[in-house]
PDB file of C-alpha atoms in Angstrom:
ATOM      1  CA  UNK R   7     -25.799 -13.232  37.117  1.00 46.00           C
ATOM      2  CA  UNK R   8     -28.822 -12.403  34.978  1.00 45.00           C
ATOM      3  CA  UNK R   9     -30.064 -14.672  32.609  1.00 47.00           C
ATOM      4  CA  UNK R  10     -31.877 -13.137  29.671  1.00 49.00           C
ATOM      5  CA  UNK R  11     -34.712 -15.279  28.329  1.00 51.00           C
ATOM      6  CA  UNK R  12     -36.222 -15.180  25.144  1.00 52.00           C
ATOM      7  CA  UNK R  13     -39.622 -15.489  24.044  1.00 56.00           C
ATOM      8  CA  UNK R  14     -39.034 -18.336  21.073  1.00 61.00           C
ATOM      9  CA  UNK R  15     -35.662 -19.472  20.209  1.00 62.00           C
ATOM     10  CA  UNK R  16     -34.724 -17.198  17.384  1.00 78.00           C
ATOM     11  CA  UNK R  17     -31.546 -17.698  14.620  1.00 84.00           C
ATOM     12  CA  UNK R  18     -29.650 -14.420  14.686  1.00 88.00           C
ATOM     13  CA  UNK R  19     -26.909 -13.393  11.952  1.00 92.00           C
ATOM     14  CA  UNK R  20     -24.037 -11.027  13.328  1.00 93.00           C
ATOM     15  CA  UNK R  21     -21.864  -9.535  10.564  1.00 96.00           C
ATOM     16  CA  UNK R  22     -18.330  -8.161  11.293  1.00 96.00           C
ATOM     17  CA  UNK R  23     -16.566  -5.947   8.556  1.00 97.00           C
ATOM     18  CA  UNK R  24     -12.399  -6.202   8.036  1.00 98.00           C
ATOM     19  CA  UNK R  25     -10.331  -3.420   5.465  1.00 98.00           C
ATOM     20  CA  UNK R  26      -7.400  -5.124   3.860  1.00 98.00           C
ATOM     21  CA  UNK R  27      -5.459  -3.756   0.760  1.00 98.00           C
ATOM     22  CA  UNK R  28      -3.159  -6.691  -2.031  1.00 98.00           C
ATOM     23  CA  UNK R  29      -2.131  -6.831  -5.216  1.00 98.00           C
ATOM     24  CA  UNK R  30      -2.528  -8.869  -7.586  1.00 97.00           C
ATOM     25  CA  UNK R  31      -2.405  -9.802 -11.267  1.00 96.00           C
ATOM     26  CA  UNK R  32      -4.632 -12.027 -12.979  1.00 97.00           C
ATOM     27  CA  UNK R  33      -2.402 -14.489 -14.600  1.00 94.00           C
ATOM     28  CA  UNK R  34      -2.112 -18.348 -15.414  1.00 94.00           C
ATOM     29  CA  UNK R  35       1.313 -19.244 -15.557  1.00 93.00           C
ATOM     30  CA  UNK R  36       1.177 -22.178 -18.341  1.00 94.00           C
ATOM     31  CA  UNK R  37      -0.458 -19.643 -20.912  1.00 95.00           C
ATOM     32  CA  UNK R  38       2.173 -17.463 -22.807  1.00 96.00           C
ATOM     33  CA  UNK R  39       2.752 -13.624 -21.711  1.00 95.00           C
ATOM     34  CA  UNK R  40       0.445 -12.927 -25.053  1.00 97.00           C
ATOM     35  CA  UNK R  41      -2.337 -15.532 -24.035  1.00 97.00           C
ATOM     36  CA  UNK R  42      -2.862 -14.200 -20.688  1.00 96.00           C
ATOM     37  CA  UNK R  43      -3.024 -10.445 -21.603  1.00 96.00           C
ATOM     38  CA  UNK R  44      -5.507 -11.619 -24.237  1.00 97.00           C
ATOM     39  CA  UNK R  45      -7.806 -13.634 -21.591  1.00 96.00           C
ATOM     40  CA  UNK R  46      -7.696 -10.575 -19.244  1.00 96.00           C
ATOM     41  CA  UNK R  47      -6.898  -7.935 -20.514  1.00 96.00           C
ATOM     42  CA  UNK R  48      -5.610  -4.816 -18.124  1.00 95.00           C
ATOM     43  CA  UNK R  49      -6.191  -7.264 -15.321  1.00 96.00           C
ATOM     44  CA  UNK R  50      -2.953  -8.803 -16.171  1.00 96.00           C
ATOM     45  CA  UNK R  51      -0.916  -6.259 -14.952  1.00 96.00           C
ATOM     46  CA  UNK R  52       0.351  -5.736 -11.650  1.00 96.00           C
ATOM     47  CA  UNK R  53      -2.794  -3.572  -9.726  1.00 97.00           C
ATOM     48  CA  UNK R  54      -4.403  -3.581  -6.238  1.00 96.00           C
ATOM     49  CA  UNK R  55      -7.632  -2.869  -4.771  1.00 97.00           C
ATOM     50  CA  UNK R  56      -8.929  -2.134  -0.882  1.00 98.00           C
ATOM     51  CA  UNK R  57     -11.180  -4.791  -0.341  1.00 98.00           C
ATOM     52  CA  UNK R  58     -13.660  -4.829   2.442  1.00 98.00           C
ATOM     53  CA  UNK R  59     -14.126  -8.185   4.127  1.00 98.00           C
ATOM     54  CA  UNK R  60     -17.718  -8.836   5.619  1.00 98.00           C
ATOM     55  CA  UNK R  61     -17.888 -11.975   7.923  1.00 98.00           C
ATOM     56  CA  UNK R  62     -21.623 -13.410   9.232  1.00 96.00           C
ATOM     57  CA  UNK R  63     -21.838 -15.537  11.633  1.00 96.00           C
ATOM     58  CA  UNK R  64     -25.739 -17.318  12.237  1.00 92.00           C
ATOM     59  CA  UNK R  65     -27.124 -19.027  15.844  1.00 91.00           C
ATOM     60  CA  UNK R  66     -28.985 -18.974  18.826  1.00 89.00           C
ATOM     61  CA  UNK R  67     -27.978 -16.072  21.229  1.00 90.00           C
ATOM     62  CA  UNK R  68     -26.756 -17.135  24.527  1.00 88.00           C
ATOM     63  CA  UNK R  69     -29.087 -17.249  27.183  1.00 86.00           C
ATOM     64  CA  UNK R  70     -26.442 -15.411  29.562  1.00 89.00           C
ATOM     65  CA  UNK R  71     -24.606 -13.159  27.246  1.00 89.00           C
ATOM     66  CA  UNK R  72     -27.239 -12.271  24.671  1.00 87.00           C
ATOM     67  CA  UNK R  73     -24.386 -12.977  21.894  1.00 91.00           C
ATOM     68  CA  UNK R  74     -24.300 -15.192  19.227  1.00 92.00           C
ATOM     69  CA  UNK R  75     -20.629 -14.777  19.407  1.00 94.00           C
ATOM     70  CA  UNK R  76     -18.254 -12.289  21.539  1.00 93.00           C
ATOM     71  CA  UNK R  77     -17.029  -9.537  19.062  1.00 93.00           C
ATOM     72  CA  UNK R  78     -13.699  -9.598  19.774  1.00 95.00           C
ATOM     73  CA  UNK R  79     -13.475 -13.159  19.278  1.00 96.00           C
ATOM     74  CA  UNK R  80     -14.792 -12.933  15.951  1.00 97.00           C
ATOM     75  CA  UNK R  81     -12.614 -10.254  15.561  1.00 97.00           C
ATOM     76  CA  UNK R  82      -9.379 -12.400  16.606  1.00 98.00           C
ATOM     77  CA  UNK R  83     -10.114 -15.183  14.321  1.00 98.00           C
ATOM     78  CA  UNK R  84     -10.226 -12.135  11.210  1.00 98.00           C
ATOM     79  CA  UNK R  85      -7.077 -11.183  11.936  1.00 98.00           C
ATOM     80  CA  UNK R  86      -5.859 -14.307  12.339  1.00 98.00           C
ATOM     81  CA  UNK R  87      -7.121 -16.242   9.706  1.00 98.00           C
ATOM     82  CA  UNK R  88      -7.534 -13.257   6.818  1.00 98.00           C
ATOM     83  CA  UNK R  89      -5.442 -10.092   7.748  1.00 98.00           C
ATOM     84  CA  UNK R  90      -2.263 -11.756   8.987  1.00 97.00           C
ATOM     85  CA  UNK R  91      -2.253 -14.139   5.391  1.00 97.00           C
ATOM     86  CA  UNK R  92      -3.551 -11.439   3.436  1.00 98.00           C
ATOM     87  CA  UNK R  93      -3.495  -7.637   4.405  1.00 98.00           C
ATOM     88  CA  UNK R  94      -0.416  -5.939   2.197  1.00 98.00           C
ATOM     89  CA  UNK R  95       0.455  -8.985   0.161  1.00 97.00           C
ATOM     90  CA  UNK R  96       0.879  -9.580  -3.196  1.00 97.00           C
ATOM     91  CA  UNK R  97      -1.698 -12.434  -3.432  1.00 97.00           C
ATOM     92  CA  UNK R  98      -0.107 -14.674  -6.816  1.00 96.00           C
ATOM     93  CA  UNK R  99       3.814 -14.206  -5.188  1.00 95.00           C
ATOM     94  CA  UNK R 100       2.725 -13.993  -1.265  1.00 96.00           C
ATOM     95  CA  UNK R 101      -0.130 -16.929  -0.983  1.00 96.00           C
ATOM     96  CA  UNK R 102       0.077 -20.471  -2.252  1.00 95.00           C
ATOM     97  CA  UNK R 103      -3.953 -20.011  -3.054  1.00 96.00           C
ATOM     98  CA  UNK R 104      -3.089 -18.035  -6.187  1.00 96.00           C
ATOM     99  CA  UNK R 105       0.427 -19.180  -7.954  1.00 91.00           C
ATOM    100  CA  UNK R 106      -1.354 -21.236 -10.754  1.00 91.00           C
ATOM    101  CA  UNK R 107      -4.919 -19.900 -10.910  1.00 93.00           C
ATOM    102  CA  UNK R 108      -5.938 -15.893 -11.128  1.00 96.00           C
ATOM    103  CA  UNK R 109      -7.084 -13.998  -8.347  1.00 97.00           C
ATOM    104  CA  UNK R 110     -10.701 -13.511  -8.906  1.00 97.00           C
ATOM    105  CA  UNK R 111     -13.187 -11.855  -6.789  1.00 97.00           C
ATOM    106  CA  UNK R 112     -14.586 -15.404  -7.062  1.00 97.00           C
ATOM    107  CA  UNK R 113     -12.229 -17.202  -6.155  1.00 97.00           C
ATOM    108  CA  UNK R 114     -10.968 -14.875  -3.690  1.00 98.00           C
ATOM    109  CA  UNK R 115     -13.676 -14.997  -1.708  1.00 98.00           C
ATOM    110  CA  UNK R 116     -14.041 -18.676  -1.814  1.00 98.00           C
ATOM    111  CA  UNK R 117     -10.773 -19.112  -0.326  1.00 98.00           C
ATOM    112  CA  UNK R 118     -11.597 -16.685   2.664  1.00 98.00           C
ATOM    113  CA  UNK R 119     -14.772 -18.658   3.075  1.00 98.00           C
ATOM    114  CA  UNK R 120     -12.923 -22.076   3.643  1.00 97.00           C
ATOM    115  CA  UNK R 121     -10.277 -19.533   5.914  1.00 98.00           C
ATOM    116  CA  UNK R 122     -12.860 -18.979   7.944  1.00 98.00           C
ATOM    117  CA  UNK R 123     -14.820 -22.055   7.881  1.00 97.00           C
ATOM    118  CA  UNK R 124     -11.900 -24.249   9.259  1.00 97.00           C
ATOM    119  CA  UNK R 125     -11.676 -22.001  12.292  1.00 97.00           C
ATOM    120  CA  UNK R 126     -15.433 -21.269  13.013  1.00 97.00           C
ATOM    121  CA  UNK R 127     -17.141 -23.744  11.681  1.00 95.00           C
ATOM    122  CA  UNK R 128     -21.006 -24.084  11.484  1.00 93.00           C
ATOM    123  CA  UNK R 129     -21.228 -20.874  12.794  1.00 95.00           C
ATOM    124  CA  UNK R 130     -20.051 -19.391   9.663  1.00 97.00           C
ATOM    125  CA  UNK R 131     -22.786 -18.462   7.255  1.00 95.00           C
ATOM    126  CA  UNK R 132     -21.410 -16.074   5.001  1.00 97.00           C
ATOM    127  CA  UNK R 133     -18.871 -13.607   3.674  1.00 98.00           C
ATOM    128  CA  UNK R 134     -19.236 -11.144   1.483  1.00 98.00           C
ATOM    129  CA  UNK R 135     -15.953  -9.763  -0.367  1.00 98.00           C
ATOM    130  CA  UNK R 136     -16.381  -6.477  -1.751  1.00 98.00           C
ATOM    131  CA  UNK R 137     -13.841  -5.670  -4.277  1.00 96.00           C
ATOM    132  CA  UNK R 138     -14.822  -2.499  -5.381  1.00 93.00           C
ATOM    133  CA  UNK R 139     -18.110  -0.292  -4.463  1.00 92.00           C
ATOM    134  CA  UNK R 140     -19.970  -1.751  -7.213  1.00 95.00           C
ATOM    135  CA  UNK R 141     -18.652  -5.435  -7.080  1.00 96.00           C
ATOM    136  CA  UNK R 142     -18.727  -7.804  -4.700  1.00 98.00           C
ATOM    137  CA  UNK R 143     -19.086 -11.825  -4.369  1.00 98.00           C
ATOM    138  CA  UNK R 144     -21.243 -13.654  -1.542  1.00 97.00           C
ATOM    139  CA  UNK R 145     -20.342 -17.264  -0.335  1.00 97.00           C
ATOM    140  CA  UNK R 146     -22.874 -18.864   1.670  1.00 95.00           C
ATOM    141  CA  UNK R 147     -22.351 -21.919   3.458  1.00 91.00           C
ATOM    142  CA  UNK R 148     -25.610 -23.508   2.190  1.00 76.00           C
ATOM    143  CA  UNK R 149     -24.004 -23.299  -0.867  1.00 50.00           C
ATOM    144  CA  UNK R 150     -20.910 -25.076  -0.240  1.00 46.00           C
ATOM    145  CA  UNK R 151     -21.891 -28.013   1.178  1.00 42.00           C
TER     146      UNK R 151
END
């Protein structure tokens, strides 16, 4: 068994990317069918985007393995936490995150975040949520707690 030694301890971040496709509407149910379509506009129809998931992960490589964290485990807990809830659903019928409040990139993201915060904890630093090629929302664990 080698053991690979570094200089100084230095904090990596490893970043894993995820392609998921839902629909969604943005939509608050106590507001009138007027109301909403006023407050968003064409977002309050029926539409979907192909959203690409990024997922960082921060620490100390391993001494033996070099890794901050085995690939296809971070993989695994993606498709466990996010892709299995949220690949091909309609996100206000299919989740219970969305039945009262709109599906904002915001919001969105923030609800991946905790996702993936429950099942990797500190290790989690970030995910970025890209909604669109020119939009996308970060959520950075210095910032929640």
């Amino acid at each position: 068994r080698t053991i690979l030694v570094f200089g100084d301890l230095h904090v990596v971040t490893l970043t894993r990317a995820a392609d998921f496709s839902a629909s969604l509407r943005y939509w608050r149910p106590e507001l009138s069918e007027a109301e909403n379509r006023a407050l968003f506009g064409r977002h309050a129809s029926q539409h979907g985007h192909n959203y690409r998931l990024e997922v960082s992960v921060r620490g100390e490589p391993d001494p033996v393995t070099g890794m901050v964290m085995d690939l296809k485990d971070l993989k695994a807990v993606i498709e466990r936490e996010v892709m299995a809830r949220l690949d091909h659903r309609d996100l206000n019928r299919d989740t219970p995150w969305f039945e009262k409040e709109p599906p904002t990139p915001e919001r969105f993201a923030l609800v991946i975040f905790d996702l993936l915060q429950a099942a990797l904890g500190e290790l989690l630093c970030g995910v970025r949520l890209r909604q669109d090629e020119d939009l996308w929302v970060d959520v950075e664990a210095e910032a929640r707690s």
